[in-house]
Short mmCIF file of C-alpha atoms in Angstrom, two decimals:
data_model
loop_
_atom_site.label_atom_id
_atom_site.label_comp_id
_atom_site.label_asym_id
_atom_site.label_seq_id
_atom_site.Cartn_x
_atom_site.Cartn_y
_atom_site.Cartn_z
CA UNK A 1 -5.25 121.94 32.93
CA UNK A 2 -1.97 120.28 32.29
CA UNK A 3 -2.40 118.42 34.51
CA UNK A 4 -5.45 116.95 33.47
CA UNK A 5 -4.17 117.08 30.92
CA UNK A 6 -1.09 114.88 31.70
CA UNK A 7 -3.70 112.22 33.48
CA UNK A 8 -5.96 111.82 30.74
CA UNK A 9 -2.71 111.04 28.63
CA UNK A 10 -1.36 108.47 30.84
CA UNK A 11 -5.14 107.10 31.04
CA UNK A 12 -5.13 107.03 27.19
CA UNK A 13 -1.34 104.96 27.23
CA UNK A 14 -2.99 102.84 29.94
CA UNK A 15 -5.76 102.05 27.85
CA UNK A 16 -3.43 101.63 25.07
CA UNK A 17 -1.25 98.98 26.95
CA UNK A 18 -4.29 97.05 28.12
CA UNK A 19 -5.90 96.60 24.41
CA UNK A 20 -2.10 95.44 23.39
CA UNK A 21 -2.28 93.27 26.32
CA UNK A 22 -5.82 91.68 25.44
CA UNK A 23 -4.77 91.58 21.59
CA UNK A 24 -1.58 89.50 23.19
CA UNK A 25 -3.14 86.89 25.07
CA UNK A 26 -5.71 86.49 22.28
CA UNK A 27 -4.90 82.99 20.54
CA UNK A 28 -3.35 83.46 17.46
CA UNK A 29 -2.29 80.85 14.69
CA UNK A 30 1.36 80.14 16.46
CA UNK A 31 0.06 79.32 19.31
CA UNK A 32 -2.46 76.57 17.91
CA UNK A 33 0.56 75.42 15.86
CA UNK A 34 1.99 72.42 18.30
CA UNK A 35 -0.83 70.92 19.03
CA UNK A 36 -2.44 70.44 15.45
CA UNK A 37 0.94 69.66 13.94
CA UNK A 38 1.20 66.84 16.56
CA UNK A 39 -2.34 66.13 15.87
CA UNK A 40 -2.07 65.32 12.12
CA UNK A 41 1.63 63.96 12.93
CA UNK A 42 -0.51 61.55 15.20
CA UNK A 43 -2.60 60.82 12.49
CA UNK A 44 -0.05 60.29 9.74
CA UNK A 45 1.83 58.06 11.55
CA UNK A 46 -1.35 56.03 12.62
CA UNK A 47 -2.06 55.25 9.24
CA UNK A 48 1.44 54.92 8.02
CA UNK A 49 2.90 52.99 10.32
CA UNK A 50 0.76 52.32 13.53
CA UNK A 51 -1.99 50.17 12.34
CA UNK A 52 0.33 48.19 10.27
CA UNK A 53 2.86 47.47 12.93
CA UNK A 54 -0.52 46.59 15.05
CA UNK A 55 -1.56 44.31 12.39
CA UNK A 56 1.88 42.76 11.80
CA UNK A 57 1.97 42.28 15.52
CA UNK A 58 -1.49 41.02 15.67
CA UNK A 59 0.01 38.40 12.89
CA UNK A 60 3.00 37.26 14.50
CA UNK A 61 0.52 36.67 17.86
CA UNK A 62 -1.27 34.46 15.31
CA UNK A 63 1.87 32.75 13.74
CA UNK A 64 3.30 32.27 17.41
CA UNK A 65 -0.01 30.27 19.02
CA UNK A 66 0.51 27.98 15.19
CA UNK A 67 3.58 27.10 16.26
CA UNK A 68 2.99 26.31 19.34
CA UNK A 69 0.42 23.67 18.17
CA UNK A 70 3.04 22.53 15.80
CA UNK A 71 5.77 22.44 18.91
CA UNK A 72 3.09 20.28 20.70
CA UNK A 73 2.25 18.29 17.91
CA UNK A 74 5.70 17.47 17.01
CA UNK A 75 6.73 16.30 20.39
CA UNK A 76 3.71 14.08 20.75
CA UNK A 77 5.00 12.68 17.68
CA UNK A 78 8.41 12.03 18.88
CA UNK A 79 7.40 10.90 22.45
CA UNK A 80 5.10 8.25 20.43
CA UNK A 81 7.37 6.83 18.17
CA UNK A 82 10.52 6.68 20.65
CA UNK A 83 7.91 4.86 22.60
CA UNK A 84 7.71 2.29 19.64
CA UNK A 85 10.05 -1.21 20.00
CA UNK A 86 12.19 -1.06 16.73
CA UNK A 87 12.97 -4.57 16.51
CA UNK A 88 9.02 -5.42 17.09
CA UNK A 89 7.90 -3.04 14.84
CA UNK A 90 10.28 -4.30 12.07
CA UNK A 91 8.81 -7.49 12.56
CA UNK A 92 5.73 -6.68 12.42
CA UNK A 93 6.29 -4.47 9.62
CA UNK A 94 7.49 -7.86 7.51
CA UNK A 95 4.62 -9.94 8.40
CA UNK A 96 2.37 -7.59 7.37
CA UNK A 97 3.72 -6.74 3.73
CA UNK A 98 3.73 -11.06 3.49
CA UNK A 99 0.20 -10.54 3.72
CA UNK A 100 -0.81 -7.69 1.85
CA UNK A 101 2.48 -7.51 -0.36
CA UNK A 102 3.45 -4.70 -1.79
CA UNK A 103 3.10 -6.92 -5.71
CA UNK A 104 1.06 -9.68 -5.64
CA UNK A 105 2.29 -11.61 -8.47
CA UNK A 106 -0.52 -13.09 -10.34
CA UNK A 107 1.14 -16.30 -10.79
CA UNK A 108 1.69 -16.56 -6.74
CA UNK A 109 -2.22 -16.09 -6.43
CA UNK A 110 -3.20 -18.77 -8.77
CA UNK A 111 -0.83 -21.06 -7.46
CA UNK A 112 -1.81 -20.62 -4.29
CA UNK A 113 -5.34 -20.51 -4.76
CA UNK A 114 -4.79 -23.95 -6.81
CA UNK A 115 -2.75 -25.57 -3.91
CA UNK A 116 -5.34 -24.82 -1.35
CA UNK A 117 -7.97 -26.67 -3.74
CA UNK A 118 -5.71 -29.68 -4.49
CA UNK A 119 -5.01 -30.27 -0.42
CA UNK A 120 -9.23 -30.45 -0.56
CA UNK A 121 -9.35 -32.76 -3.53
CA UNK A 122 -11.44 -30.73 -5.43
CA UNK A 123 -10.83 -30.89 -9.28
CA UNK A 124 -10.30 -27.79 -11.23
CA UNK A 125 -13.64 -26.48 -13.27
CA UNK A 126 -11.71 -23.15 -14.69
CA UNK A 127 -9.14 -21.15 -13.54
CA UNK A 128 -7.76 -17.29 -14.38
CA UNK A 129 -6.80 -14.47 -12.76
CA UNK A 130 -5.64 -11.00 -13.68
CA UNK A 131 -4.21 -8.10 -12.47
CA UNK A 132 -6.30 -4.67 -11.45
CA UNK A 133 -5.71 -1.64 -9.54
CA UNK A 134 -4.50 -2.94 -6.38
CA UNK A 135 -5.87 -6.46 -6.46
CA UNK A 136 -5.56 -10.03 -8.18
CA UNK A 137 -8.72 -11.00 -9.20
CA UNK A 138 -10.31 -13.97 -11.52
CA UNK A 139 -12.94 -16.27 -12.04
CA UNK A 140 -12.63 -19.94 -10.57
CA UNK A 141 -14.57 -23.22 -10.32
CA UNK A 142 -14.30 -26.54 -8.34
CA UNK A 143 -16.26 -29.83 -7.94
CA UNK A 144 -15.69 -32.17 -5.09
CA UNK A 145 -18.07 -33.49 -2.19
CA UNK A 146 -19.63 -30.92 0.42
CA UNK A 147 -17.39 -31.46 3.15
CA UNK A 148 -14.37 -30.42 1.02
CA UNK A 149 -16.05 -27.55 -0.79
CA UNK A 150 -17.28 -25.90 2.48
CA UNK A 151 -13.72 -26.06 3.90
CA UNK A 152 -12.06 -24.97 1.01
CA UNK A 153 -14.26 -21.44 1.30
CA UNK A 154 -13.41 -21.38 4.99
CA UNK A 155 -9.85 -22.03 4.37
CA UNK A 156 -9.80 -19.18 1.37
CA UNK A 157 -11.54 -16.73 3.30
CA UNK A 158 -9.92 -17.36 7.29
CA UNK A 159 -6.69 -19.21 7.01
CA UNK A 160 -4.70 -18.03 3.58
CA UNK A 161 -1.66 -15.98 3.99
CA UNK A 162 -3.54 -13.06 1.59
CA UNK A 163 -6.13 -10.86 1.78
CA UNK A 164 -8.83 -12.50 -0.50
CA UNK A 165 -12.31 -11.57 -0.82
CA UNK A 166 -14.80 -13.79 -2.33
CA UNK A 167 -17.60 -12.63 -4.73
CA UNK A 168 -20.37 -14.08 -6.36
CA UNK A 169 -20.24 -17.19 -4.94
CA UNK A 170 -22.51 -20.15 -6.51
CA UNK A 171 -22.53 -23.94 -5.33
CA UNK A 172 -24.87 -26.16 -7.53
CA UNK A 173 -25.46 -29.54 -6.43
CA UNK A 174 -25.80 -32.92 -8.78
CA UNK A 175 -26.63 -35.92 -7.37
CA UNK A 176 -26.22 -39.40 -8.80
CA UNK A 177 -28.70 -41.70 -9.80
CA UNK A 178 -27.27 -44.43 -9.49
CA UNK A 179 -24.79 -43.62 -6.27
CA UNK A 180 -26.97 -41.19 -4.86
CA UNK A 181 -23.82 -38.89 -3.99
CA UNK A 182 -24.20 -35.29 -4.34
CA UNK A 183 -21.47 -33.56 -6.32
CA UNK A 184 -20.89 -30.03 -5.31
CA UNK A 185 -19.62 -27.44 -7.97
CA UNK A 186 -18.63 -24.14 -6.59
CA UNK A 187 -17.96 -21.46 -8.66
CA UNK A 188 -16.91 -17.74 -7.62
CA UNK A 189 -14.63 -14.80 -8.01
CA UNK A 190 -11.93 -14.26 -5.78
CA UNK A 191 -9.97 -11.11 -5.63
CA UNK A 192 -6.61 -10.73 -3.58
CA UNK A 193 -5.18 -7.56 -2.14
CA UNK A 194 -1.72 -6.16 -2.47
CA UNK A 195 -0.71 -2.36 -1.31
CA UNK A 196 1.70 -0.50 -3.50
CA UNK A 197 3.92 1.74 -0.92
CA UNK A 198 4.63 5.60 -1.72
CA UNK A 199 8.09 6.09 -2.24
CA UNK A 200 7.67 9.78 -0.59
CA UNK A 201 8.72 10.63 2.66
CA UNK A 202 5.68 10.93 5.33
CA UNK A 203 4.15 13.95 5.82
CA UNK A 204 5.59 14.67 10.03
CA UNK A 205 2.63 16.43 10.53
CA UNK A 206 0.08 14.09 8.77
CA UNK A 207 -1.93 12.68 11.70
CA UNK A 208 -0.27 10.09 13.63
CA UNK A 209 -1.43 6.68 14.73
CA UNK A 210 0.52 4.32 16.36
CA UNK A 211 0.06 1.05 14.87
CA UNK A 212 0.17 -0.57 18.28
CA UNK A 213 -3.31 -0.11 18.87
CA UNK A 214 -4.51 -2.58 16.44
CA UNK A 215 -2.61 -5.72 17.88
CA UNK A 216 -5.41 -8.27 17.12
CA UNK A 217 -5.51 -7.62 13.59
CA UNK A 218 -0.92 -7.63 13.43
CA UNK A 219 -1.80 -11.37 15.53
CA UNK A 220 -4.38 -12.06 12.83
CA UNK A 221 -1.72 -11.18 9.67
CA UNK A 222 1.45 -12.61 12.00
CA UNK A 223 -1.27 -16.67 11.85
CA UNK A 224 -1.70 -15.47 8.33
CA UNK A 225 1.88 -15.29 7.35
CA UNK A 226 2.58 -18.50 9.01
CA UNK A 227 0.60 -20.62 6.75
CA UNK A 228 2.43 -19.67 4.16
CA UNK B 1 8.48 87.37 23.62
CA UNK B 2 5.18 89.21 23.91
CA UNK B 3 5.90 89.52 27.83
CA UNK B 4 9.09 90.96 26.72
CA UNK B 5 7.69 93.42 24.32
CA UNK B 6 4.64 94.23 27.25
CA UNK B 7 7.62 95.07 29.78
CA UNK B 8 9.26 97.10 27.20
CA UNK B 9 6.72 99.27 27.01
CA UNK B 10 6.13 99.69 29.76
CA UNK B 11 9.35 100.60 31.29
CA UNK B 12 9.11 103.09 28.73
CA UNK B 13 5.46 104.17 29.69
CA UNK B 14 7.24 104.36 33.45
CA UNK B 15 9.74 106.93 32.23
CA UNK B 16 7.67 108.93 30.50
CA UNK B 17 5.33 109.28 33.32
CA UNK B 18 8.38 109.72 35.73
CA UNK B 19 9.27 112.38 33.49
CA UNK B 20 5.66 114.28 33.49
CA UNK B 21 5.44 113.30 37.14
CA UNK B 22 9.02 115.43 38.47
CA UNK B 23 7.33 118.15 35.97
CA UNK B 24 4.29 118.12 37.97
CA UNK B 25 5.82 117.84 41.05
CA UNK B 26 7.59 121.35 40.02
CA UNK B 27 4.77 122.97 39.89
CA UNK B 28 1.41 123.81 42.59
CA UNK B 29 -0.10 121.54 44.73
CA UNK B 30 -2.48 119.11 42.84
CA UNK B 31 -6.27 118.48 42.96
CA UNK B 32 -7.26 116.18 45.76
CA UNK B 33 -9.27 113.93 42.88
CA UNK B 34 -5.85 113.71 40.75
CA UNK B 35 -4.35 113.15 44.37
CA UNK B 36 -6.61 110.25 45.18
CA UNK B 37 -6.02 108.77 41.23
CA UNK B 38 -2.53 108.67 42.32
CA UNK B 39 -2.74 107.09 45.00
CA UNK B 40 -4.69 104.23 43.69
CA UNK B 41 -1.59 103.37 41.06
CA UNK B 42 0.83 103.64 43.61
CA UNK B 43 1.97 99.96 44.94
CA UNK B 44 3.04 99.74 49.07
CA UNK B 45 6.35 99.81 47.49
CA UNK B 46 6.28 101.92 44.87
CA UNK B 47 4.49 102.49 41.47
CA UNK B 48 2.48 100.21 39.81
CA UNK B 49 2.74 100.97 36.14
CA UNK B 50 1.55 97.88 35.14
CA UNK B 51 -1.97 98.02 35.07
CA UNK B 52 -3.95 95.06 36.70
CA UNK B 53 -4.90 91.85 34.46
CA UNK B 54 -8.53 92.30 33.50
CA UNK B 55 -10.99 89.36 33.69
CA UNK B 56 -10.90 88.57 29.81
CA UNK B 57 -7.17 88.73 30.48
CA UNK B 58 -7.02 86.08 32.93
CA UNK B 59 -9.70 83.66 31.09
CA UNK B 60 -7.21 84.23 27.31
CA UNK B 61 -4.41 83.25 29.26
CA UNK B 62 -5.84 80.10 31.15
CA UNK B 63 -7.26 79.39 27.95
CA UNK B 64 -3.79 79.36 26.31
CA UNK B 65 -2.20 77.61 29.11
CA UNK B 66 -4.34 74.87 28.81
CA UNK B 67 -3.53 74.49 24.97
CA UNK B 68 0.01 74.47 26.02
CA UNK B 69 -0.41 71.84 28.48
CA UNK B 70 -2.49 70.13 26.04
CA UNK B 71 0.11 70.25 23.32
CA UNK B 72 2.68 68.52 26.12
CA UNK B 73 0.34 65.73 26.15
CA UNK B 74 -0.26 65.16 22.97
CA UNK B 75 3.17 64.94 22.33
CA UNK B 76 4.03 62.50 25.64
CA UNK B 77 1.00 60.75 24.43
CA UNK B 78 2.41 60.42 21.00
CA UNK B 79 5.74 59.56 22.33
CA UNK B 80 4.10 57.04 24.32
CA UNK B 81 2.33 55.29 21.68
CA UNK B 82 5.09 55.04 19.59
CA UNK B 83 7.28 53.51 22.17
CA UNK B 84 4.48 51.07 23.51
CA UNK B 85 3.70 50.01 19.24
CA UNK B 86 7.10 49.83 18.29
CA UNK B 87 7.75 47.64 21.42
CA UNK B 88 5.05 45.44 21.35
CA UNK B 89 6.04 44.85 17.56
CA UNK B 90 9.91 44.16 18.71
CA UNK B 91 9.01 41.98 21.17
CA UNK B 92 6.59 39.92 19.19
CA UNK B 93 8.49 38.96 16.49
CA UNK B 94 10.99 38.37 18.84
CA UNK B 95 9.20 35.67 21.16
CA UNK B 96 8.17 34.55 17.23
CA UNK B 97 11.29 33.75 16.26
CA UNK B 98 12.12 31.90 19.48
CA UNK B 99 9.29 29.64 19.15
CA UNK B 100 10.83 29.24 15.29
CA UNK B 101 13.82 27.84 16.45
CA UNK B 102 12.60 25.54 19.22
CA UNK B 103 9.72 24.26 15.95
CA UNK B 104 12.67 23.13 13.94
CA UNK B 105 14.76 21.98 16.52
CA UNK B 106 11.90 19.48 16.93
CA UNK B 107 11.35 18.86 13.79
CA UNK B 108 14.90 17.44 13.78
CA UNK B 109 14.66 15.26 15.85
CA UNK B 110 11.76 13.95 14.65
CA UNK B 111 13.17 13.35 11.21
CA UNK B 112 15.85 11.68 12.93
CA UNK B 113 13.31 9.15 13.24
CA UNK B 114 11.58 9.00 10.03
CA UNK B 115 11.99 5.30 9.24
CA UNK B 116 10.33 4.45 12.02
CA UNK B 117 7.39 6.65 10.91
CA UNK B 118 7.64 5.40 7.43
CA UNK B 119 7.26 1.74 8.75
CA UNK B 120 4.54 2.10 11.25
CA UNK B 121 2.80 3.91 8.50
CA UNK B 122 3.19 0.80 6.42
CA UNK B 123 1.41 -1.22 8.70
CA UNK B 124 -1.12 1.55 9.41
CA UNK B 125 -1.89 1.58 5.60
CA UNK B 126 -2.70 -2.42 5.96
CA UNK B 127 -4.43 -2.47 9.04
CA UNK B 128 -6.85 -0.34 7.40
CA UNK B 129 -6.98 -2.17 4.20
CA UNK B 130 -7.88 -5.22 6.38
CA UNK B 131 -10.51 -3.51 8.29
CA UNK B 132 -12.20 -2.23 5.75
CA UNK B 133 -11.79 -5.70 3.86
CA UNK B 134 -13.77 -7.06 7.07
CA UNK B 135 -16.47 -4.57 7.18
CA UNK B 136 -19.53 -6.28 5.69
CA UNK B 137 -16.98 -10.20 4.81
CA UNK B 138 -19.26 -12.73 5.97
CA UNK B 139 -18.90 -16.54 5.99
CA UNK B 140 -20.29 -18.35 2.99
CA UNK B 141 -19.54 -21.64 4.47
CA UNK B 142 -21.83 -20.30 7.30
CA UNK B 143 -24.59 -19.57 4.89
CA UNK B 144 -25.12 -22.64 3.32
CA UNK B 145 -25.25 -24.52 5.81
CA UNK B 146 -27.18 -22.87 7.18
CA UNK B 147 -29.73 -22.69 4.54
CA UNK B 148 -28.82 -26.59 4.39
CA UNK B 149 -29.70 -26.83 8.36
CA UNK B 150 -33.18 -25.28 6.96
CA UNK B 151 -33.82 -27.83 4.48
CA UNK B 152 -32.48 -30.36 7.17
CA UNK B 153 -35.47 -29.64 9.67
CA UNK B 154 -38.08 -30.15 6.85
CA UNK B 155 -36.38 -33.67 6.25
CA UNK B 156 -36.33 -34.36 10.34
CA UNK B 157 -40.35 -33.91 10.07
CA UNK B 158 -40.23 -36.79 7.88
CA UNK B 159 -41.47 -34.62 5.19
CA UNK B 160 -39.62 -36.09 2.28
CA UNK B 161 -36.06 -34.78 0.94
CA UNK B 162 -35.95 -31.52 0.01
CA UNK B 163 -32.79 -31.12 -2.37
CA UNK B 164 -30.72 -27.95 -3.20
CA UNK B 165 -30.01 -27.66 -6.34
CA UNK B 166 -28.15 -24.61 -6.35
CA UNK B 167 -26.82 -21.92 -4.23
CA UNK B 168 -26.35 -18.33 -5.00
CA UNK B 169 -25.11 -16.02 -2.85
CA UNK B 170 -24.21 -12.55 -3.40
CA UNK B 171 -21.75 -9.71 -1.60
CA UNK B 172 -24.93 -7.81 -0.48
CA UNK B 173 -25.95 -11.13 1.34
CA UNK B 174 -28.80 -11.62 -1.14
CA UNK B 175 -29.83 -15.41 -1.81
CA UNK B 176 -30.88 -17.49 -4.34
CA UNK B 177 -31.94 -20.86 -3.62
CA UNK B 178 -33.52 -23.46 -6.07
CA UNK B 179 -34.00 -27.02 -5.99
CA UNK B 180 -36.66 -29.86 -6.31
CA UNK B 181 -39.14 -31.35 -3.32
CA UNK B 182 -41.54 -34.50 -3.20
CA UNK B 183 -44.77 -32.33 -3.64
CA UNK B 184 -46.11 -28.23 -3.16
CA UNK B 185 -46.55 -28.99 0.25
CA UNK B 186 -42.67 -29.47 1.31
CA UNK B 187 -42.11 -26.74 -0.83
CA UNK B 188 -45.04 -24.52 0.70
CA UNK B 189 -43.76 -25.68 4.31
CA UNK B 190 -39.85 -24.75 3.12
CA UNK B 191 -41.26 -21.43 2.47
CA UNK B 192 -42.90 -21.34 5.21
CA UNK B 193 -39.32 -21.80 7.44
CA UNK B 194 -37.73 -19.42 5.40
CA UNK B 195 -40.05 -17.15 6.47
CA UNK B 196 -40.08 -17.51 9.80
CA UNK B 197 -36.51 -17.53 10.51
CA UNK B 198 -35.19 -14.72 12.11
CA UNK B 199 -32.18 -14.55 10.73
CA UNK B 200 -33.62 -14.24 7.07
CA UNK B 201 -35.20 -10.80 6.06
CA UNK B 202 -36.56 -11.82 3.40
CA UNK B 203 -38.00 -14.10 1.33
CA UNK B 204 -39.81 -14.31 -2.29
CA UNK B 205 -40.80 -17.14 -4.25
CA UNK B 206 -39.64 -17.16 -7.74
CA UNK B 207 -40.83 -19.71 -9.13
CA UNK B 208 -42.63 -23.48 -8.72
CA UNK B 209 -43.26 -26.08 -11.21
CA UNK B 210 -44.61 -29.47 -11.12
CA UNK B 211 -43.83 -32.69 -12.76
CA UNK B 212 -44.41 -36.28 -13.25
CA UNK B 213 -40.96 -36.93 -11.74
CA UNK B 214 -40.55 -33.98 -8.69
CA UNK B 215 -41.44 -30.04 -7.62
CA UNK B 216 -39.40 -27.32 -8.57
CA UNK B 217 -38.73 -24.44 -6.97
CA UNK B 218 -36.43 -21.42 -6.81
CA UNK B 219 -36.24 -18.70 -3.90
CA UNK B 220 -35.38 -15.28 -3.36
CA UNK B 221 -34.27 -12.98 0.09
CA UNK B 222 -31.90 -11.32 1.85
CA UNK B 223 -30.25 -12.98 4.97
CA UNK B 224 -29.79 -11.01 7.91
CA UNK B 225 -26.49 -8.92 7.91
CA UNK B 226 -25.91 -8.65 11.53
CA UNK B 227 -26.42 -12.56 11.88
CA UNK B 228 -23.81 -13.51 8.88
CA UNK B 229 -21.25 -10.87 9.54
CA UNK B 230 -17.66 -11.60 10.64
CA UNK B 231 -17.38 -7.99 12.32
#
């Protein structure tokens, strides 16, 4: 009996230490701990300062391929105009304000205009100019036979040293009774260009154009300028 | 610590039975079952007091070995991320500033040569003034004589003098012609060129009068821009 009795005892501590043993490997709080504190740690530090540093990273990939445009940009820029002849281009760069000055004096036009008339014996009708937003303009009017009248609007419009744009052109024609010659009267408004030059300095990364490129039309001011 | 505390009580459970066990031992043979339980719990070696892991056992501990393992990763994996962010960040803003400095060492050296810029700018500006000027300039000298050649053929057909008396001609290339003719029938047949002549669009007739002394007329159109242009 005590025997029995002693077994069923050690069965019943057996039993005992098995159940503490299952309760024991059982998963408690603690050992969930780690892995959910890493988990929201994870998530806290996405949002705080993950994603941010991936967008500011994001941003300087952006900012970076920018500038690299700009690098490119800038040293087409620089290969362009060291490619440019100084002395030529100063030139060049005379001629062309001769032509379209930067102030066309009102008084330079007229006179000019009045020359140009004279060399064609033409007699004065009327005669006035004033000054508007970046042009001379005024009202003129001429008589003299057709050969002179006709070359004195080819001369205006191909061979003066300014720009000068003819509007409203009118020729009437008288003839004589008793000479039969025809009088021509030409009457029209002329307008002459000038280009007021920003003081500011140029915008490097304005687009660029070398000037270069339109040589007939610096050969067409360079014949202008000489006839003046 | 709970394999510590297991062991613990166990050692203890050991003694205890050692103890009951050297009291048994003291006294008559035992049963053959009892016998036969004890030899089941003893080991080749010795005593096995600690009783076998059950299945349930075996899965809870798997089970928490695997969150273990998993918590190691997640916190390489964290580590990792960090590191791998934190660099990519570093090393962007880094290149970043690199391509910064080589911008504005550029950017010198272009302003170095700002006058040059300025001045081909300056004849940019006019070369565009002028082509724009151009677009749509035509010749007025060309015009009327043409329109003159016009009234020239009418004469060659010995068809009597056709004379201008004046000439209009505006920016949009739009004419106005009047003048006087013998009869209707120069001035019909003037009309009549106008019209055909390619180089005029178009052509309307104003007005016509008759006298005792000549014919009056005045005419209307558009000459042909392509024709008249200087482009």
């Amino acid at each position: 009996m005590s025997q029995a009795g002693a077994l069923s005892k050690r069965k019943q501590r057996q039993a005992k230490a098995m159940s503490r043993k299952i309760k024991q490997t059982r998963l408690t709080l603690s050992d969930l701990v780690i892995p959910l504190a890493s988990g929201a740690l994870l998530i806290v530090l996405s949002i705080v300062v993950f994603i941010p540093m991936v967008r500011a990273a994001f941003g300087y990939v952006e900012e970076m391929k920018e500038v690299n445009a700009k690098i490119e940009q800038m040293e087409n820029l620089h290969k362009q105009l060291k490619s440019l002849d100084e002395i030529q281009m100063n030139e060049d760069v005379l001629v062309a304000r001769q032509v379209i000055p930067k102030v066309l004096l009102v008084s330079n036009f007229v006179y000019y205009i009045d020359t140009l008339a004279t060399e064609k014996s033409l007699t004065v009708g009327s005669l006035s100019s004033s000054d508007s937003l970046n042009a001379v303009s005024g009202p003129l009017s001429y008589r003299g036979d057709f050969d002179n009248v006709v070359a004195f609007l080819e001369d205006v419009q191909e061979i003066s040293p300014y720009m000068i744009r003819l509007e409203s052109v009118k020729v009437s024609i008288r003839e004589d009774t008793d000479s039969f010659e025809e009088t021509w009267s030409i009457s029209l408004n002329v307008s002459g260009y000038h280009f007021s030059e920003s003081d500011d300095k140029p915008d490097i990364y304005a687009p660029f154009q070398l000037y270069t490129e339109y040589e007939d039309i610096v050969q067409i001011f360079k014949k202008k300028a000489e006839a003046m | 610590m709970n394999s510590e505390t297991i062991q613990k009580q166990n050692v203890e459970e050991e003694q205890q039975e050692n103890i009951e066990e050297t009291q048994q031992s003291k006294q008559p043979q035992e049963s053959p079952v009892i016998q036969h339980v004890e030899e089941k719990t003893r080991s080749r070696e010795g005593f096995n007091l600690i009783p076998a892991l059950s299945k349930e056992e075996k899965i809870k501990i798997k089970k928490k070995d695997t969150f273990n393992f998993g918590s190691l990763l997640s916190i390489i994996l964290l580590a990792s991320m960090a590191i791998g962010i934190v660099g990519f960040n570093i090393i962007s803003k880094m290149h970043l500033n690199s391509r910064k400095s080589a911008l504005s060492t550029i950017e010198r050296k272009v302003n170095e040569d700002i006058d040059k810029l300025s001045t081909n700018n300056a004849i940019l500006d006019r070369v565009k003034i002028y082509e724009k000027f151009k677009k749509g300039s035509f010749s007025h000298k060309n015009i009327i004589e043409y329109l003159k050649d016009i009234a020239a053929v009418e004469r060659a057909n010995k068809r009597g003098k056709i004379m201008y008396s004046s000439i209009e001609i505006t920016e949009d290339l739009i004419y106005k012609v009047s003048g006087s003719a013998p009869s209707l029938e120069q001035i019909a047949y003037l009309w009549y060129l106008f019209g055909i002549d390619e180089n005029i669009d178009e052509i309307n007739l104003k007005s016509v009068s008759k006298s005792d002394i000549d014919t009056r007329f005045s005419f209307e159109g558009k000459l042909n821009k392509v024709y008249f242009s200087n482009e």
